[in-house]
Amino acid sequence: MGKRSKTSRKGKKAWRANISSEDIEDFFEKTTRDALSGGNLSAAPSEDLFHVDKSHDLPVKRKIEKHRERVLRVDSILKKNPFVQLVPSSKPKLKKSKKTIVIEDKAPKQVQKSVGDDSVMADLWGDDSKGEHESNPRKIFKNPSIISAVEIEHPGCSYNPTTESHQDMLAEAVAQEMQKVYKTELGPAPVPLTIEGDTLSEDERYFLDVDNFSEGEDNENVENEVSEAGIKLKENPFVQLKPSSNTNLKKIEDKTPRQAQKSVGDDSVMVDLLGDDIKEDLKYFLEVGNVGEGEDNKDVKIEVSEAGNNVSRKTKRVTRVELNKRCRQKALRKKETKEKAKEKILNEIDSLPNILEEIAKEDEDKQNKHLRRVIAKQEVLKIRPPRLGKYKFEAPPVQVLLTEEMTGSLRKLKACCTLARDRFKSLEKRGILVPSKQIRRF
Amino acid sequence: MPKHYRPTGKKKEGNAARYMTRSQALKHLQVNLNLFRRLCIVKGIFPREPKKKIKGNHHTYYHVKDIAFLMHEPLLEKFREIKTYQKKVKKAKAKKNEELARLLLTRQPTYKLDRLIRERYPTFIDALRDLDDCLTMVHLFAVLPASDRENLEVKRVHNCRRLTHEWQAYISRSHALRKVFVSVKGIYYQAEIEGQKITWLTPHAIQQVFTNDVDFGVLLTFLEFYETLLAFINFKLYHSLNVKYPPILDSRLEALAADLYALSRYIDASSRGMAVEPKVDASFSSQSNDREESELRLAQLQHQLPSSEPGALMHLVADNNKEVEEDEETRVCKSLFKDLKFFLSREVPRESLQLVITAFGGMVSWEGEGAPFKEDDESITHHIIDKPSAGHLYLSRVYVQPQWIYDCVNARIILPTEKYLVGRIPPPHLSPFVDNEAEGYVPDYAETIKRLQAAARNEVLPLPGVGKEDLEDPQNLLYAGVMSRAEEAEAAKNKKKMAAQEKQYHEELKMEINGSKDVVAPVLAEGEGEESVPDAMQIAQEDADMPKVLMSRKKRKLYDAMKISQSRKRSGVEIIEQRKKRLNDTQPSS
């Protein structure tokens, strides 16, 4: 039969009974076989399959070899000297051979260790190469002070100097000392710790007697308080008087505008007087007209009427001629102002080179000031360091021989015995140490 | 509220973020002040000045980066470890457990500064450049007395002394010394090594004193660093000479306080190789101590090394190449005191003169055991003495004061010894560090030395009187006569005439000192003087007129301006000379 026998698929029950479980059974069979035989060998790498098992041997050998490998410090010290021969240890021959083998194997390590331990001197700069510069992690900031580490003294400080240079240095030393003296003299006088007292006068004794009455103190204090209160009450009217003085000032101020007003009134009176004069003149003309003949009288009347008309016109209206004059003058003024403006602009344009010269001069002055300041700063830095702490740097005194001390002989030279101070001051001067006024106590 | 307002305690900006005060630094590092100072000195960190001092003008400011640099320093942890270890020792002593205390003291942890030196000075030239302070400090402490109060140990003083002698031995061997100046403070030296000028100050041979206003703890910290630095530099320098370092000295010479001589012998012996052995055997066969014998054997065996090494031939070739490459100045320094033998009297500063004389090629001996030759030696050429008078005089040698040697060294010639003889006040000791021509004023003795140098080099210097237009000045006539004589002597090229020339200079100086009358007399006596007058006049006239005629107006103005500045300088010099005259008048004895 090539084919499987067809099973009935009539219902669910019939169908389930005929499902084959052959694959599952095969898988289970394989896994049990692998577990019993030690795993699937096809997947394992060859390193795991083929290796030597040494786990049992390790502890015994290690314990033994540790003792044998140890080298005494004495031997490492003696190895430094190539002329000293090592003394062989007295041990059986079999172990000797093993020991020598072990030592030969690890000799370079021991040599390196001994070198490191016993600090044999080495050349720090033996491996100078540009590569190591790059390996240096940090560029160390160097002190930028211009002052040299060892400053050479002036030739006047020689033990047998020229007379001129010696006098120069003596003068300088004397000047320094005199400056100190002047500073102390011109400075403020110190505050005294004690002050002399004065003798007591009889009035003060009276006050002392007051304090002696212990019983009466309270009463007297009360009386004083009352008297003080009275004084305060008396002081009040003084306070009140002050605003009254202010009111007086205000009154004075009020009077002045009234006088001004009066003066204004006087001006109006003057105007009235002028009017009266004009009327009198008119009357005079009328009287003159009345004296003449009849025809003349008529002419006079006409003239009088015309005169009145003229007066009224002059005060009221302005003639065309004047208006025209005013227009012409305005035009002239405009032209003049324009011309003045033009002249002003031209003058400014002409003075431009002068302005530029002034600007250039100012710039030069600024640059010169800046240069001077920079140079002064540098020169100050040459003399002393910037202020680093609480105190400023003080230069040490100059070491010069006096004229009597100059003998020209090295044997008799009275030399400086405090060179440590000189070195210390030099370190302070270069800004390496912070100057301080530390005085040790014995 | 301002635009960028930040409440206090929050983030900082500007100088406040970049600098911190010393107190803040101590808190940050969690150390005390002494340890902080030591770390700063050893690491080369120093306070800086910010543009704006935020906390006030009375505080010390450090850069934040510097403090971070200190924080990551392994030495900080090492110092803490040492501190805790010392607590253990103190506890053991407090418990009366002396045995444990002794055991702990033998195992104290120590620290090294080698890495810091490499860190601060990446190349050897950098280290040489910063060596001035180091040498001066080490020389100072070599002379200071040891004291418990200042924590200065005897061992340390001896170490400083050894280092200074090693350095001086190298200087004398390589002939690198260039200048010496003796001042009231001490003796200044200047040497030139690999192109770097190194200047240091050595105190005089008197007792140095501790003072109250100096913090010796700080100086000792500097000294610790400088000792290590100088040792490594000596190592490098000695190996450049193919000499082993540290040297093993003859203990006998050490006991006799002749360390410098022993070092010189060691260097010579080690550089030559086998040749020294028979001498050593012969001179020290009388010693009976086993210890000394064993040390001698070690020294001899070490001397064998350079010759037996496989690279010895290469070293010799390298040495020859180095010798060829020497400077001209080194050659001059090497041969200045050649073929001269010096004997130092007892009161003379021996170590200083020993250094100077050997650095310039001379041979030196002194009174006492272990010296290379004795006072009776007939071949001694100069006896250095500093007394008013000498007892027994040998006719074959010259008795000179020590200043003569220093002045010869600075002038680079052997000066005449007449002014430096015993019992006289020597001429002024001039400073070689001053450039006289730049300052404009030249002392008399400096000018004399210059003439002697010119005579030694067969040269004729321009005479100072030629520039003046004062034709009636008798000095001018003298100089004109001297020129002709000098030319004649130059043609002859004889040593005797050179000596005669020197005598003439001295005679002229004496004439100047005596007065004007004596100066006029030889001029009248000589017929040549009269003939030279018109020539000098004509030459002077031509020199004065020619430039002014040919110049344009602008250049003439410039020329006049230059003349004005020169006249100002000359007036300054004249003031100094007038002062000198006044001093001479007040002190006729000088």
PDB file of C-alpha atoms in Angstrom, chain B residues 472-576:
ATOM      1  CA  GLU B 472      97.056 122.568  22.028  1.00  0.00           C
ATOM      2  CA  ASP B 473      96.352 119.637  24.327  1.00  0.00           C
ATOM      3  CA  PRO B 474      99.711 117.980  25.064  1.00  0.00           C
ATOM      4  CA  GLN B 475      98.136 114.536  25.442  1.00  0.00           C
ATOM      5  CA  ASN B 476      97.125 114.622  21.804  1.00  0.00           C
ATOM      6  CA  LEU B 477     100.712 115.101  20.753  1.00  0.00           C
ATOM      7  CA  LEU B 478     101.791 112.266  23.006  1.00  0.00           C
ATOM      8  CA  TYR B 479      99.317 109.881  21.461  1.00  0.00           C
ATOM      9  CA  ALA B 480     100.387 110.829  17.971  1.00  0.00           C
ATOM     10  CA  GLY B 481     103.955 109.991  18.904  1.00  0.00           C
ATOM     11  CA  VAL B 482     102.850 106.739  20.466  1.00  0.00           C
ATOM     12  CA  MET B 483     101.142 105.699  17.245  1.00  0.00           C
ATOM     13  CA  SER B 484     104.330 105.882  15.281  1.00  0.00           C
ATOM     14  CA  ARG B 485     106.158 103.910  17.913  1.00  0.00           C
ATOM     15  CA  ALA B 486     103.445 101.280  17.974  1.00  0.00           C
ATOM     16  CA  GLU B 487     103.653 100.876  14.231  1.00  0.00           C
ATOM     17  CA  GLU B 488     107.389 100.358  14.413  1.00  0.00           C
ATOM     18  CA  ALA B 489     106.997  97.748  17.129  1.00  0.00           C
ATOM     19  CA  GLU B 490     104.271  96.027  15.152  1.00  0.00           C
ATOM     20  CA  ALA B 491     106.557  95.711  12.153  1.00  0.00           C
ATOM     21  CA  ALA B 492     109.306  94.173  14.231  1.00  0.00           C
ATOM     22  CA  LYS B 493     106.985  91.639  15.980  1.00  0.00           C
ATOM     23  CA  ASN B 494     109.339  90.880  18.820  1.00  0.00           C
ATOM     24  CA  LYS B 495     108.340  89.896  22.296  1.00  0.00           C
ATOM     25  CA  LYS B 496     110.947  92.155  23.780  1.00  0.00           C
ATOM     26  CA  LYS B 497     109.508  95.136  22.008  1.00  0.00           C
ATOM     27  CA  MET B 498     106.099  94.215  23.316  1.00  0.00           C
ATOM     28  CA  ALA B 499     107.513  94.238  26.826  1.00  0.00           C
ATOM     29  CA  ALA B 500     109.139  97.566  26.105  1.00  0.00           C
ATOM     30  CA  GLN B 501     105.790  98.817  24.882  1.00  0.00           C
ATOM     31  CA  GLU B 502     104.196  97.857  28.151  1.00  0.00           C
ATOM     32  CA  LYS B 503     106.879  99.738  30.008  1.00  0.00           C
ATOM     33  CA  GLN B 504     106.206 102.780  27.864  1.00  0.00           C
ATOM     34  CA  TYR B 505     102.566 102.689  28.830  1.00  0.00           C
ATOM     35  CA  HIS B 506     103.479 102.630  32.480  1.00  0.00           C
ATOM     36  CA  GLU B 507     105.928 105.485  32.030  1.00  0.00           C
ATOM     37  CA  GLU B 508     103.290 107.562  30.295  1.00  0.00           C
ATOM     38  CA  LEU B 509     100.875 106.901  33.136  1.00  0.00           C
ATOM     39  CA  LYS B 510     103.490 108.013  35.612  1.00  0.00           C
ATOM     40  CA  MET B 511     104.095 111.160  33.596  1.00  0.00           C
ATOM     41  CA  GLU B 512     100.404 111.950  33.640  1.00  0.00           C
ATOM     42  CA  ILE B 513     100.320 111.471  37.375  1.00  0.00           C
ATOM     43  CA  ASN B 514     103.344 113.665  38.020  1.00  0.00           C
ATOM     44  CA  GLY B 515     101.917 116.690  36.256  1.00  0.00           C
ATOM     45  CA  SER B 516     101.788 118.755  33.111  1.00  0.00           C
ATOM     46  CA  LYS B 517     105.341 120.141  33.281  1.00  0.00           C
ATOM     47  CA  ASP B 518     106.950 116.757  32.949  1.00  0.00           C
ATOM     48  CA  VAL B 519     104.642 115.949  30.087  1.00  0.00           C
ATOM     49  CA  VAL B 520     105.657 119.052  28.162  1.00  0.00           C
ATOM     50  CA  ALA B 521     109.398 118.483  28.583  1.00  0.00           C
ATOM     51  CA  PRO B 522     109.798 115.299  26.489  1.00  0.00           C
ATOM     52  CA  VAL B 523     107.718 116.876  23.755  1.00  0.00           C
ATOM     53  CA  LEU B 524     110.131 119.760  23.537  1.00  0.00           C
ATOM     54  CA  ALA B 525     113.107 117.443  23.744  1.00  0.00           C
ATOM     55  CA  GLU B 526     111.929 115.321  20.838  1.00  0.00           C
ATOM     56  CA  GLY B 527     112.339 116.788  17.395  1.00  0.00           C
ATOM     57  CA  GLU B 528     109.698 114.512  15.908  1.00  0.00           C
ATOM     58  CA  GLY B 529     107.010 116.098  18.048  1.00  0.00           C
ATOM     59  CA  GLU B 530     107.358 119.443  16.319  1.00  0.00           C
ATOM     60  CA  GLU B 531     107.065 117.903  12.908  1.00  0.00           C
ATOM     61  CA  SER B 532     103.885 116.055  13.845  1.00  0.00           C
ATOM     62  CA  VAL B 533     102.083 119.224  14.955  1.00  0.00           C
ATOM     63  CA  PRO B 534     101.102 120.586  11.511  1.00  0.00           C
ATOM     64  CA  ASP B 535     100.077 117.158  10.289  1.00  0.00           C
ATOM     65  CA  ALA B 536      97.759 116.743  13.232  1.00  0.00           C
ATOM     66  CA  MET B 537      96.372 120.232  12.745  1.00  0.00           C
ATOM     67  CA  GLN B 538      95.694 119.674   9.070  1.00  0.00           C
ATOM     68  CA  ILE B 539      94.114 116.300   9.711  1.00  0.00           C
ATOM     69  CA  ALA B 540      91.899 117.764  12.420  1.00  0.00           C
ATOM     70  CA  GLN B 541      90.802 120.629  10.202  1.00  0.00           C
ATOM     71  CA  GLU B 542      89.989 118.357   7.311  1.00  0.00           C
ATOM     72  CA  ASP B 543      88.075 115.972   9.542  1.00  0.00           C
ATOM     73  CA  ALA B 544      86.030 118.835  10.952  1.00  0.00           C
ATOM     74  CA  ASP B 545      85.291 120.608   7.665  1.00  0.00           C
ATOM     75  CA  MET B 546      84.747 117.851   5.122  1.00  0.00           C
ATOM     76  CA  PRO B 547      81.439 116.387   6.321  1.00  0.00           C
ATOM     77  CA  LYS B 548      79.838 119.774   6.866  1.00  0.00           C
ATOM     78  CA  VAL B 549      80.704 120.994   3.372  1.00  0.00           C
ATOM     79  CA  LEU B 550      79.330 118.006   1.524  1.00  0.00           C
ATOM     80  CA  MET B 551      76.158 117.571   3.540  1.00  0.00           C
ATOM     81  CA  SER B 552      72.792 118.980   2.571  1.00  0.00           C
ATOM     82  CA  ARG B 553      70.979 121.236   4.990  1.00  0.00           C
ATOM     83  CA  LYS B 554      68.755 118.430   6.272  1.00  0.00           C
ATOM     84  CA  LYS B 555      71.653 116.115   6.936  1.00  0.00           C
ATOM     85  CA  ARG B 556      73.613 118.913   8.516  1.00  0.00           C
ATOM     86  CA  LYS B 557      70.760 119.522  10.945  1.00  0.00           C
ATOM     87  CA  LEU B 558      70.669 115.820  11.759  1.00  0.00           C
ATOM     88  CA  TYR B 559      74.403 115.854  12.282  1.00  0.00           C
ATOM     89  CA  ASP B 560      74.112 118.772  14.672  1.00  0.00           C
ATOM     90  CA  ALA B 561      71.373 116.964  16.605  1.00  0.00           C
ATOM     91  CA  MET B 562      73.634 113.942  16.968  1.00  0.00           C
ATOM     92  CA  LYS B 563      76.408 116.205  18.172  1.00  0.00           C
ATOM     93  CA  ILE B 564      74.066 117.684  20.766  1.00  0.00           C
ATOM     94  CA  SER B 565      73.167 114.278  22.204  1.00  0.00           C
ATOM     95  CA  GLN B 566      76.813 113.273  22.254  1.00  0.00           C
ATOM     96  CA  SER B 567      77.722 116.453  24.083  1.00  0.00           C
ATOM     97  CA  ARG B 568      75.059 115.710  26.686  1.00  0.00           C
ATOM     98  CA  LYS B 569      76.520 112.271  27.277  1.00  0.00           C
ATOM     99  CA  ARG B 570      79.983 113.761  27.484  1.00  0.00           C
ATOM    100  CA  SER B 571      78.829 116.288  30.050  1.00  0.00           C
ATOM    101  CA  GLY B 572      77.525 113.444  32.222  1.00  0.00           C
ATOM    102  CA  VAL B 573      80.886 111.746  32.009  1.00  0.00           C
ATOM    103  CA  GLU B 574      82.630 115.018  32.853  1.00  0.00           C
ATOM    104  CA  ILE B 575      80.527 115.350  35.993  1.00  0.00           C
ATOM    105  CA  ILE B 576      81.761 111.950  37.140  1.00  0.00           C
TER     106      ILE B 576
END
